[in-house]
Short mmCIF file of C-alpha atoms and ligand atoms in Angstrom, two decimals:
data_model
loop_
_atom_site.label_atom_id
_atom_site.label_comp_id
_atom_site.label_asym_id
_atom_site.label_seq_id
_atom_site.Cartn_x
_atom_site.Cartn_y
_atom_site.Cartn_z
CA MET A 15 113.23 157.77 106.67
CA ARG A 16 110.80 160.08 108.36
CA LYS A 17 111.55 160.63 111.99
CA ILE A 18 109.11 161.89 114.50
CA THR A 19 111.18 163.67 117.07
CA ARG A 20 110.18 164.52 120.60
CA ARG A 21 109.44 167.99 119.36
CA THR A 22 107.16 167.07 116.50
CA ALA A 23 105.51 164.46 118.69
CA LEU A 24 104.67 167.21 121.16
CA GLY A 25 103.48 169.32 118.27
CA LEU A 26 101.26 166.49 117.11
CA LEU A 27 99.88 166.07 120.59
CA GLY A 28 99.26 169.80 120.85
CA GLY A 29 97.45 169.73 117.55
CA LEU A 30 95.10 167.06 118.84
CA ALA A 31 92.75 167.85 121.67
CA ALA A 32 95.29 167.71 124.48
CA GLY A 33 93.48 165.87 127.26
CA GLY A 34 94.87 164.92 130.64
CA ALA A 35 96.44 161.76 129.30
CA GLY A 36 98.21 163.71 126.59
CA LEU A 37 99.66 166.12 129.14
CA ALA A 38 100.84 163.38 131.43
CA TRP A 39 102.51 161.83 128.41
CA ALA A 40 104.14 165.12 127.49
CA ASN A 41 105.46 165.73 130.99
CA ASN A 42 106.66 162.28 131.50
CA VAL A 43 107.56 159.66 129.01
CA ILE A 44 107.34 159.97 125.32
CA PRO A 45 107.61 156.42 124.09
CA PRO A 46 109.80 155.55 121.09
CA LEU A 47 111.20 158.68 119.56
CA THR A 48 111.26 157.26 116.10
CA TRP A 49 108.33 155.87 114.23
CA LEU A 50 108.43 154.78 110.68
CA SER A 51 105.44 155.07 108.48
CA PRO A 52 105.24 153.53 105.05
CA LYS A 53 104.68 155.68 102.00
CA THR A 54 101.74 154.67 99.87
CA GLY A 55 100.99 155.20 96.20
CA GLN A 56 104.58 154.89 94.99
CA PRO A 57 105.31 153.26 91.63
CA LEU A 58 105.41 149.47 91.79
CA LEU A 59 109.02 148.40 92.05
CA ALA A 60 110.29 145.96 89.53
CA LEU A 61 112.14 143.32 91.50
CA ASN A 62 115.89 143.27 91.53
CA THR A 63 116.79 140.42 89.27
CA ILE A 64 120.10 138.76 89.89
CA PRO A 65 121.86 139.04 86.56
CA LEU A 66 122.73 135.48 85.78
CA PRO A 67 125.98 134.87 84.03
CA ARG A 68 125.21 132.10 81.56
CA PHE A 69 128.20 130.30 80.13
CA SER A 70 127.68 127.83 77.34
CA ASP A 71 130.16 125.50 79.00
CA GLY A 72 129.23 125.80 82.64
CA PRO A 73 126.56 126.23 85.25
CA THR A 74 124.75 129.45 86.02
CA LYS A 75 126.19 131.07 89.12
CA ILE A 76 124.17 132.83 91.79
CA GLU A 77 125.31 134.57 94.98
CA LEU A 78 122.90 135.19 97.82
CA LYS A 79 123.93 136.83 101.05
CA ALA A 80 121.79 137.13 104.17
CA THR A 81 122.51 140.13 106.36
CA LEU A 82 120.92 142.21 109.09
CA GLY A 83 121.03 145.91 108.35
CA MET A 84 119.23 149.01 107.14
CA VAL A 85 117.31 148.37 103.93
CA ASP A 86 114.86 150.37 101.83
CA VAL A 87 111.33 149.23 102.41
CA ALA A 88 107.92 150.83 101.82
CA GLY A 89 109.50 154.18 100.99
CA THR A 90 111.41 154.31 104.26
CA LYS A 91 114.28 152.39 105.85
CA ALA A 92 114.33 149.73 108.52
CA ASN A 93 116.81 147.41 110.16
CA LEU A 94 115.83 144.01 108.75
CA TYR A 95 117.14 140.64 107.71
CA SER A 96 117.33 140.47 103.95
CA TYR A 97 118.89 138.68 101.00
CA ASN A 98 121.32 140.91 99.08
CA GLN A 99 119.91 143.87 101.01
CA THR A 100 116.61 143.97 99.19
CA ILE A 101 113.05 143.36 100.42
CA PRO A 102 111.86 141.07 98.93
CA GLY A 103 115.02 139.17 98.03
CA PRO A 104 116.22 139.25 94.42
CA LEU A 105 114.30 137.46 91.71
CA LEU A 106 116.05 134.37 90.41
CA ARG A 107 114.93 133.95 86.81
CA LEU A 108 115.94 130.46 85.79
CA ARG A 109 115.36 128.23 82.78
CA GLU A 110 114.14 124.65 82.72
CA GLY A 111 117.04 122.23 82.59
CA GLU A 112 119.80 124.69 83.41
CA PRO A 113 122.50 123.73 85.92
CA VAL A 114 122.78 126.17 88.81
CA GLN A 115 125.56 126.76 91.32
CA LEU A 116 124.26 128.87 94.13
CA ARG A 117 126.51 130.15 96.91
CA PHE A 118 124.66 131.20 100.01
CA ASN A 119 126.62 133.38 102.40
CA ASN A 120 125.10 133.50 105.86
CA ALA A 121 126.53 136.83 107.00
CA THR A 122 124.17 137.00 109.99
CA GLN A 123 124.73 136.05 113.61
CA MET A 124 122.07 133.34 113.50
CA HIS A 125 121.58 129.90 112.02
CA THR A 126 119.83 129.98 108.70
CA ASN A 127 119.68 128.03 105.44
CA LEU A 128 117.81 128.04 102.14
CA HIS A 129 114.83 126.10 100.89
CA PHE A 130 113.70 126.16 97.27
CA HIS A 131 109.96 125.99 97.77
CA GLY A 132 108.21 123.89 95.14
CA LEU A 133 111.26 122.82 93.16
CA HIS A 134 111.31 119.13 92.33
CA ILE A 135 114.95 118.60 93.26
CA SER A 136 116.66 116.10 95.53
CA PRO A 137 116.09 116.55 99.28
CA GLU A 138 119.79 115.87 99.67
CA ILE A 139 120.37 119.27 98.08
CA ASP A 140 117.21 121.06 99.14
CA ASP A 141 117.82 119.81 102.67
CA PRO A 142 115.63 121.43 105.32
CA PHE A 143 117.83 120.02 108.09
CA ARG A 144 121.00 121.72 106.96
CA HIS A 145 122.50 124.16 109.44
CA GLY A 146 124.06 127.33 108.12
CA HIS A 147 126.16 128.61 110.99
CA PRO A 148 126.86 132.33 111.37
CA GLY A 149 129.45 133.26 108.76
CA GLU A 150 129.16 129.98 106.90
CA ILE A 151 128.89 129.67 103.13
CA LEU A 152 126.60 126.94 101.85
CA ALA A 153 126.65 125.63 98.29
CA TYR A 154 123.46 124.56 96.54
CA ASN A 155 124.12 122.94 93.17
CA PHE A 156 121.18 121.60 91.21
CA THR A 157 119.56 121.35 87.79
CA VAL A 158 116.38 123.34 87.28
CA PRO A 159 113.66 120.71 86.83
CA LYS A 160 112.18 120.24 83.36
CA GLY A 161 108.44 120.66 82.96
CA GLN A 162 108.23 122.91 86.01
CA ALA A 163 108.03 126.34 84.38
CA GLY A 164 106.24 128.55 86.90
CA THR A 165 106.60 130.73 89.97
CA TYR A 166 108.44 129.55 93.08
CA TRP A 167 110.38 131.03 95.97
CA TYR A 168 113.22 130.62 98.42
CA HIS A 169 113.19 131.19 102.14
CA PRO A 170 114.88 129.94 105.34
CA HIS A 171 114.10 126.56 106.87
CA SER A 172 115.78 126.62 110.29
CA HIS A 173 113.20 124.87 112.40
CA GLY A 174 111.98 127.06 115.27
CA GLU A 175 113.19 130.26 113.59
CA VAL A 176 111.42 130.10 110.23
CA ALA A 177 108.59 132.46 111.15
CA SER A 178 110.74 135.20 112.64
CA GLN A 179 113.29 135.05 109.81
CA LEU A 180 110.64 135.01 107.10
CA PHE A 181 108.61 137.74 108.78
CA SER A 182 111.67 139.99 108.95
CA GLY A 183 112.29 139.78 105.22
CA LEU A 184 114.11 136.60 104.26
CA ALA A 185 112.10 135.58 101.19
CA GLY A 186 112.60 135.93 97.47
CA PRO A 187 110.88 134.77 94.28
CA ILE A 188 112.04 132.31 91.64
CA VAL A 189 110.70 132.20 88.10
CA ILE A 190 111.34 129.16 85.95
CA GLU A 191 110.91 129.77 82.24
CA GLY A 192 109.99 126.99 79.87
CA PRO A 193 108.80 126.38 76.30
CA LEU A 194 105.15 127.27 77.04
CA ASP A 195 106.16 130.82 77.95
CA ARG A 196 106.74 131.35 74.23
CA LEU A 197 103.04 130.91 73.42
CA PRO A 198 102.22 134.08 71.45
CA GLU A 199 99.41 135.11 73.83
CA LEU A 200 101.72 134.78 76.84
CA ALA A 201 104.66 136.43 75.14
CA ALA A 202 102.43 139.37 74.12
CA ALA A 203 101.37 140.08 77.72
CA GLU A 204 103.21 142.38 80.11
CA GLU A 205 104.59 140.28 82.95
CA HIS A 206 105.05 141.23 86.59
CA VAL A 207 106.20 139.19 89.56
CA LEU A 208 104.29 140.34 92.65
CA VAL A 209 105.56 139.30 96.07
CA LEU A 210 102.86 139.82 98.70
CA LYS A 211 104.37 140.22 102.13
CA ASP A 212 103.39 141.86 105.39
CA LEU A 213 105.65 143.50 107.95
CA SER A 214 105.49 145.40 111.22
CA VAL A 215 108.24 147.71 112.30
CA ALA A 216 108.79 148.99 115.84
CA GLY A 217 111.29 151.80 116.10
CA GLU A 218 113.63 150.93 113.26
CA ASP A 219 113.49 147.19 113.83
CA VAL A 220 111.11 144.43 112.90
CA ALA A 221 108.39 144.17 115.54
CA PRO A 222 109.26 141.22 117.78
CA TYR A 223 106.85 138.36 118.32
CA GLY A 224 104.50 139.10 121.21
CA ILE A 225 103.45 136.37 123.62
CA PHE A 226 100.04 136.19 121.99
CA GLU A 227 101.52 135.79 118.52
CA ALA A 228 102.82 132.24 118.86
CA GLY A 229 99.86 131.07 116.78
CA GLY A 230 100.56 133.57 113.99
CA LYS A 231 101.58 137.14 113.37
CA LYS A 232 100.17 139.57 110.85
CA GLY A 233 102.11 142.66 109.94
CA ASN A 234 100.35 145.98 109.53
CA TRP A 235 102.21 146.96 106.37
CA VAL A 236 100.80 144.87 103.54
CA MET A 237 103.30 145.19 100.74
CA VAL A 238 103.57 144.34 97.07
CA ASN A 239 107.25 144.08 96.12
CA GLY A 240 108.19 145.94 99.28
CA ALA A 241 105.79 148.86 98.76
CA VAL A 242 102.44 149.64 100.38
CA GLN A 243 99.57 150.22 97.92
CA PRO A 244 101.88 150.81 94.96
CA VAL A 245 100.74 151.88 91.50
CA LEU A 246 101.50 149.68 88.51
CA THR A 247 101.41 151.80 85.37
CA ALA A 248 100.72 149.30 82.62
CA LYS A 249 102.17 149.82 79.17
CA LYS A 250 100.07 147.04 77.68
CA ALA A 251 96.42 146.19 78.24
CA THR A 252 96.98 142.49 78.90
CA LEU A 253 98.97 141.59 81.99
CA ARG A 254 100.37 138.37 83.35
CA LEU A 255 100.78 138.58 87.12
CA ARG A 256 102.84 136.03 89.00
CA LEU A 257 101.62 136.16 92.59
CA LEU A 258 103.37 134.80 95.67
CA ASN A 259 102.10 134.89 99.25
CA ALA A 260 105.35 135.21 101.21
CA CYS A 261 103.67 136.01 104.55
CA THR A 262 104.05 133.80 107.58
CA PHE A 263 100.39 133.86 108.54
CA ARG A 264 98.35 136.29 106.43
CA TYR A 265 95.96 134.97 103.78
CA PHE A 266 94.96 137.03 100.75
CA ARG A 267 91.55 137.10 99.13
CA LEU A 268 92.30 138.89 95.89
CA SER A 269 89.92 140.45 93.43
CA LEU A 270 90.24 143.01 90.68
CA GLU A 271 87.49 145.59 90.81
CA GLY A 272 85.56 145.72 87.55
CA ALA A 273 87.59 143.02 85.82
CA THR A 274 88.04 139.27 85.75
CA MET A 275 91.22 137.44 86.65
CA HIS A 276 92.04 134.45 84.47
CA LEU A 277 94.01 131.82 86.32
CA ILE A 278 96.71 130.27 84.13
CA ALA A 279 99.06 128.64 86.65
CA THR A 280 99.03 127.34 90.23
CA ASP A 281 101.93 126.47 92.56
CA ASP A 282 103.80 124.19 90.21
CA GLY A 283 103.11 125.54 86.77
CA PHE A 284 100.47 125.96 84.11
CA ILE A 285 96.99 124.54 84.26
CA GLU A 286 95.30 123.24 81.08
CA LYS A 287 93.40 126.37 80.06
CA PRO A 288 92.59 129.73 81.62
CA VAL A 289 89.92 129.68 84.34
CA ALA A 290 87.97 132.89 85.01
CA LEU A 291 87.98 133.85 88.69
CA LYS A 292 86.07 136.47 90.65
CA GLU A 293 88.45 136.05 93.54
CA LEU A 294 91.61 134.18 94.34
CA VAL A 295 92.59 133.01 97.81
CA LEU A 296 96.29 132.56 98.47
CA SER A 297 97.37 131.00 101.75
CA PRO A 298 100.98 131.46 102.93
CA GLY A 299 103.39 129.76 100.54
CA GLU A 300 100.95 129.46 97.63
CA ARG A 301 101.50 130.95 94.19
CA ALA A 302 99.18 131.63 91.28
CA GLU A 303 99.50 133.29 87.91
CA VAL A 304 96.62 135.28 86.47
CA MET A 305 96.09 137.18 83.25
CA ILE A 306 93.98 140.31 83.20
CA GLN A 307 92.66 142.37 80.30
CA LEU A 308 92.30 146.08 80.94
CA ASP A 309 89.43 146.98 78.65
CA ARG A 310 89.12 150.68 79.47
CA PRO A 311 91.50 153.48 80.42
CA GLY A 312 91.80 154.59 84.05
CA ASN A 313 92.58 152.81 87.29
CA PHE A 314 91.78 149.26 88.34
CA ARG A 315 92.00 148.40 92.02
CA LEU A 316 93.50 145.10 93.11
CA LEU A 317 91.84 144.33 96.43
CA ASP A 318 92.60 142.05 99.33
CA ASN A 319 89.14 141.47 100.79
CA SER A 320 87.90 145.06 100.57
CA ASP A 321 91.28 146.73 101.18
CA LEU A 322 93.33 148.30 98.43
CA LEU A 323 96.45 146.25 97.75
CA MET A 324 97.66 147.84 94.51
CA THR A 325 96.37 150.19 91.82
CA ILE A 326 96.77 149.24 88.17
CA ALA A 327 96.67 152.19 85.78
CA ALA A 328 95.61 151.10 82.30
CA PRO A 329 97.14 152.56 79.14
CA ALA A 330 95.34 155.51 77.54
CA GLN A 331 93.88 153.47 74.66
CA PRO A 332 93.85 149.92 75.89
CA GLN A 333 93.75 147.17 73.27
CA PRO A 334 93.76 143.89 75.18
CA THR A 335 95.29 140.94 73.35
CA ASP A 336 93.85 137.41 73.50
CA LEU A 337 94.25 134.86 76.23
CA PRO A 338 95.77 131.49 75.31
CA ALA A 339 93.13 128.88 74.52
CA LYS A 340 95.24 125.95 75.64
CA LEU A 341 98.10 125.71 78.12
CA ALA A 342 99.68 122.57 79.59
CA THR A 343 98.53 118.98 79.42
CA ILE A 344 98.30 117.65 82.95
CA GLU A 345 98.40 113.92 83.41
CA THR A 346 95.56 112.18 85.16
CA LEU A 347 96.67 110.33 88.26
CA ASP A 348 94.55 107.27 88.88
CA PRO A 349 93.80 106.90 92.60
CA ALA A 350 93.00 103.22 92.03
CA SER A 351 96.67 102.62 91.28
CA ALA A 352 97.78 104.10 94.63
CA LYS A 353 99.87 101.78 96.79
CA VAL A 354 99.36 103.53 100.11
CA THR A 355 96.75 105.76 101.71
CA ARG A 356 97.92 107.93 104.59
CA GLN A 357 95.93 109.86 107.17
CA ILE A 358 97.26 113.19 108.34
CA VAL A 359 95.36 114.96 111.10
CA LEU A 360 96.10 118.55 112.07
CA THR A 361 95.30 119.68 115.62
CA ARG A 362 96.40 122.25 118.18
CA SER A 363 96.66 122.05 121.94
CA GLY A 364 97.81 125.28 123.56
CA ASN A 365 100.87 126.35 121.63
CA ASP A 366 101.61 122.84 120.41
CA PHE A 367 100.65 122.43 116.78
CA LYS A 368 100.42 118.75 115.97
CA ILE A 369 100.28 116.27 113.14
CA ASN A 370 98.73 112.93 114.10
CA GLY A 371 98.94 113.89 117.78
CA GLN A 372 102.66 114.66 117.76
CA THR A 373 104.86 117.70 117.40
CA PHE A 374 107.85 117.55 115.05
CA LEU A 375 110.87 115.50 115.97
CA MET A 376 113.75 115.55 113.56
CA SER A 377 115.05 112.12 114.57
CA ARG A 378 111.68 110.45 114.02
CA ILE A 379 110.68 109.14 110.62
CA ASP A 380 106.94 109.58 110.36
CA PHE A 381 106.33 108.02 106.95
CA LYS A 382 108.46 105.51 105.07
CA ALA A 383 107.63 105.27 101.40
CA ASN A 384 108.85 103.65 98.21
CA LEU A 385 110.21 105.51 95.25
CA GLY A 386 107.87 105.34 92.27
CA ASP A 387 104.66 104.79 94.25
CA LEU A 388 101.58 106.86 93.88
CA GLU A 389 100.19 107.59 97.35
CA ILE A 390 96.92 109.08 98.55
CA TRP A 391 97.24 111.53 101.43
CA GLU A 392 94.10 112.41 103.32
CA VAL A 393 94.78 115.58 105.25
CA GLU A 394 92.18 116.58 107.79
CA ASN A 395 92.08 119.84 109.70
CA GLN A 396 90.31 118.98 112.95
CA HIS A 397 91.05 122.40 114.36
CA SER A 398 88.85 125.50 114.44
CA GLN A 399 91.52 127.58 112.65
CA ASP A 400 93.02 127.59 109.17
CA HIS A 401 96.07 125.57 108.19
CA SER A 402 97.99 125.40 104.94
CA PHE A 403 99.53 122.04 104.08
CA HIS A 404 102.83 121.88 102.22
CA LEU A 405 104.94 118.97 101.02
CA HIS A 406 108.55 119.39 99.89
CA THR A 407 110.13 117.68 96.86
CA PHE A 408 107.00 116.07 95.38
CA PRO A 409 104.23 118.18 93.79
CA PHE A 410 100.75 116.69 94.14
CA GLN A 411 97.27 116.96 92.68
CA VAL A 412 94.17 117.65 94.74
CA LEU A 413 91.58 114.89 94.24
CA SER A 414 88.88 116.38 96.43
CA GLN A 415 88.17 118.98 99.08
CA ASN A 416 85.50 117.85 101.52
CA GLY A 417 84.38 115.31 98.98
CA THR A 418 84.14 117.73 96.06
CA ALA A 419 86.47 117.31 93.10
CA PRO A 420 88.24 120.48 91.98
CA ALA A 421 87.00 122.26 88.84
CA TYR A 422 90.33 121.84 87.04
CA ARG A 423 93.48 119.71 87.24
CA ALA A 424 96.57 121.36 88.68
CA TRP A 425 99.93 120.64 90.26
CA LYS A 426 100.18 122.04 93.76
CA ASP A 427 102.62 121.92 96.66
CA THR A 428 100.70 123.99 99.21
CA ILE A 429 96.99 123.78 99.90
CA ALA A 430 94.78 125.78 102.25
CA ILE A 431 92.72 123.54 104.50
CA ALA A 432 89.79 125.32 106.12
CA PRO A 433 88.74 124.45 109.68
CA ARG A 434 87.09 121.04 110.02
CA THR A 435 87.63 120.05 106.42
CA LYS A 436 89.51 117.30 104.65
CA VAL A 437 91.44 117.18 101.41
CA ARG A 438 92.55 114.12 99.41
CA LEU A 439 95.82 114.46 97.58
CA ALA A 440 97.42 112.25 94.94
CA VAL A 441 101.17 112.26 95.59
CA PRO A 442 103.46 110.61 93.04
CA LEU A 443 106.85 109.91 94.66
CA ARG A 444 109.06 110.28 91.62
CA ASP A 445 112.76 110.68 90.90
CA PHE A 446 114.28 111.23 94.34
CA THR A 447 114.94 109.20 97.44
CA GLY A 448 115.87 110.69 100.78
CA LEU A 449 114.43 112.42 103.78
CA THR A 450 112.05 115.28 103.24
CA VAL A 451 109.32 117.09 105.17
CA PHE A 452 105.70 118.16 105.08
CA HIS A 453 104.28 120.87 107.28
CA CYS A 454 101.79 123.63 107.81
CA HIS A 455 103.02 126.68 105.90
CA LEU A 456 101.67 129.06 108.49
CA ALA A 457 105.27 129.44 109.56
CA GLU A 458 104.50 129.91 113.25
CA HIS A 459 102.68 126.57 113.27
CA GLU A 460 105.60 124.84 111.60
CA ASP A 461 107.97 126.29 114.21
CA HIS A 462 105.62 125.09 116.95
CA GLY A 463 105.62 121.53 115.77
CA MET A 464 103.22 121.09 112.85
CA MET A 465 105.74 119.27 110.67
CA GLY A 466 106.56 115.66 109.89
CA THR A 467 109.18 113.67 108.00
CA LEU A 468 108.86 111.49 104.91
CA GLU A 469 111.61 109.07 103.93
CA VAL A 470 111.52 107.75 100.39
CA ILE A 471 113.64 104.67 99.74
CU1 C2O B 16 108.07 127.01 101.83
CU2 C2O B 16 109.12 123.80 104.04
O1 C2O B 16 108.56 125.40 102.95
CU1 CU B 17 108.78 123.97 100.66
CU1 CU B 18 98.85 125.62 110.65
#
């Protein structure tokens, strides 16, 4: 941690042109005596992976503990909420079909719980309404869904507190491995999980929400795996990057200078074949996997808009390997067989963020649905700002965005909806009954009411 003391602060002031304001400051109050500044250009950190004890005769056991305390972040230290004292939280690398017993220890003074974002598991287990009291231990026992190999994440879901808890650092990635990962072209690539997350620190603590941040807060440290503008030194020339936007409110518009990104997976697993992209937009909560081929030595810059997000240093004599020609087979959902069409309208009035004119009420069931039905959800953003629509439990396919069909089929659970646009989703309600939720994944909006309930019977 680098501290700026009163003395060095005065020195800094002296070094600048010391005007009247500077003198008044020096004579009077020197605001916070400690500022933290992130270090840039450090090596990309591989994520802490929870070593999973795998017994042939029993479930895989995982321990997660939420605490508030000093953690290493961006080359300095800050007093943050975290899982297992790392920012981001540890990577859970799971396998399709494996039984998991997860013990979550809430060692904080607040209410918090866990949500397994994107996992097709029962809402009775992945229950967003569960209350984890301070000091309580919650058990989450489930089987990793088959056919869902991909990149997911876990984060809190205590309504009203999600944004502040997530912003502070409570988020971690999940990777589910499946048979397709053994495709030779995928196995030959160098894989990295990249958690994109912003943060602001005031003094040693997370910057609190200001009164003008109810509609969304962006942090001024934009981090990849807890580091600002890190350097990934690649050993191989073909990379597979698993990207997660774990911000509450910040979008990313990613591009790789001088190279093409090849999309291979979206939120809920592989697409059918690689799709070349110039840029990739990730709204909060979304994931994507891309492959890149470094065809020359030297540095490649991964940009967010025009800002440097991360540097990728290619090997000295790069020899990129091939991309897979064929990935998953994604079923076609026939909208004509849909039993129900629902309208979902997103609006804002003041600091109330609404779905169909109402803010969230836990005791109200907004949609009642039947297990096994295919439904069409028409989600319309009538507001002048962005929203990002997320449904728990049931992955969906996008049928159209403002009337235009997408260029490729994909399973999604979170979809950016630009101002004054409409998306049509095909939602198959398979395997699980129970009460689940849908909401805007701009976490501040969710906390301020942009959430609804779905009961499947
Ligand atoms: Cu990541 Cu209810 O969401
Ligand atoms: Cu979710
Ligand atoms: Cu929103």
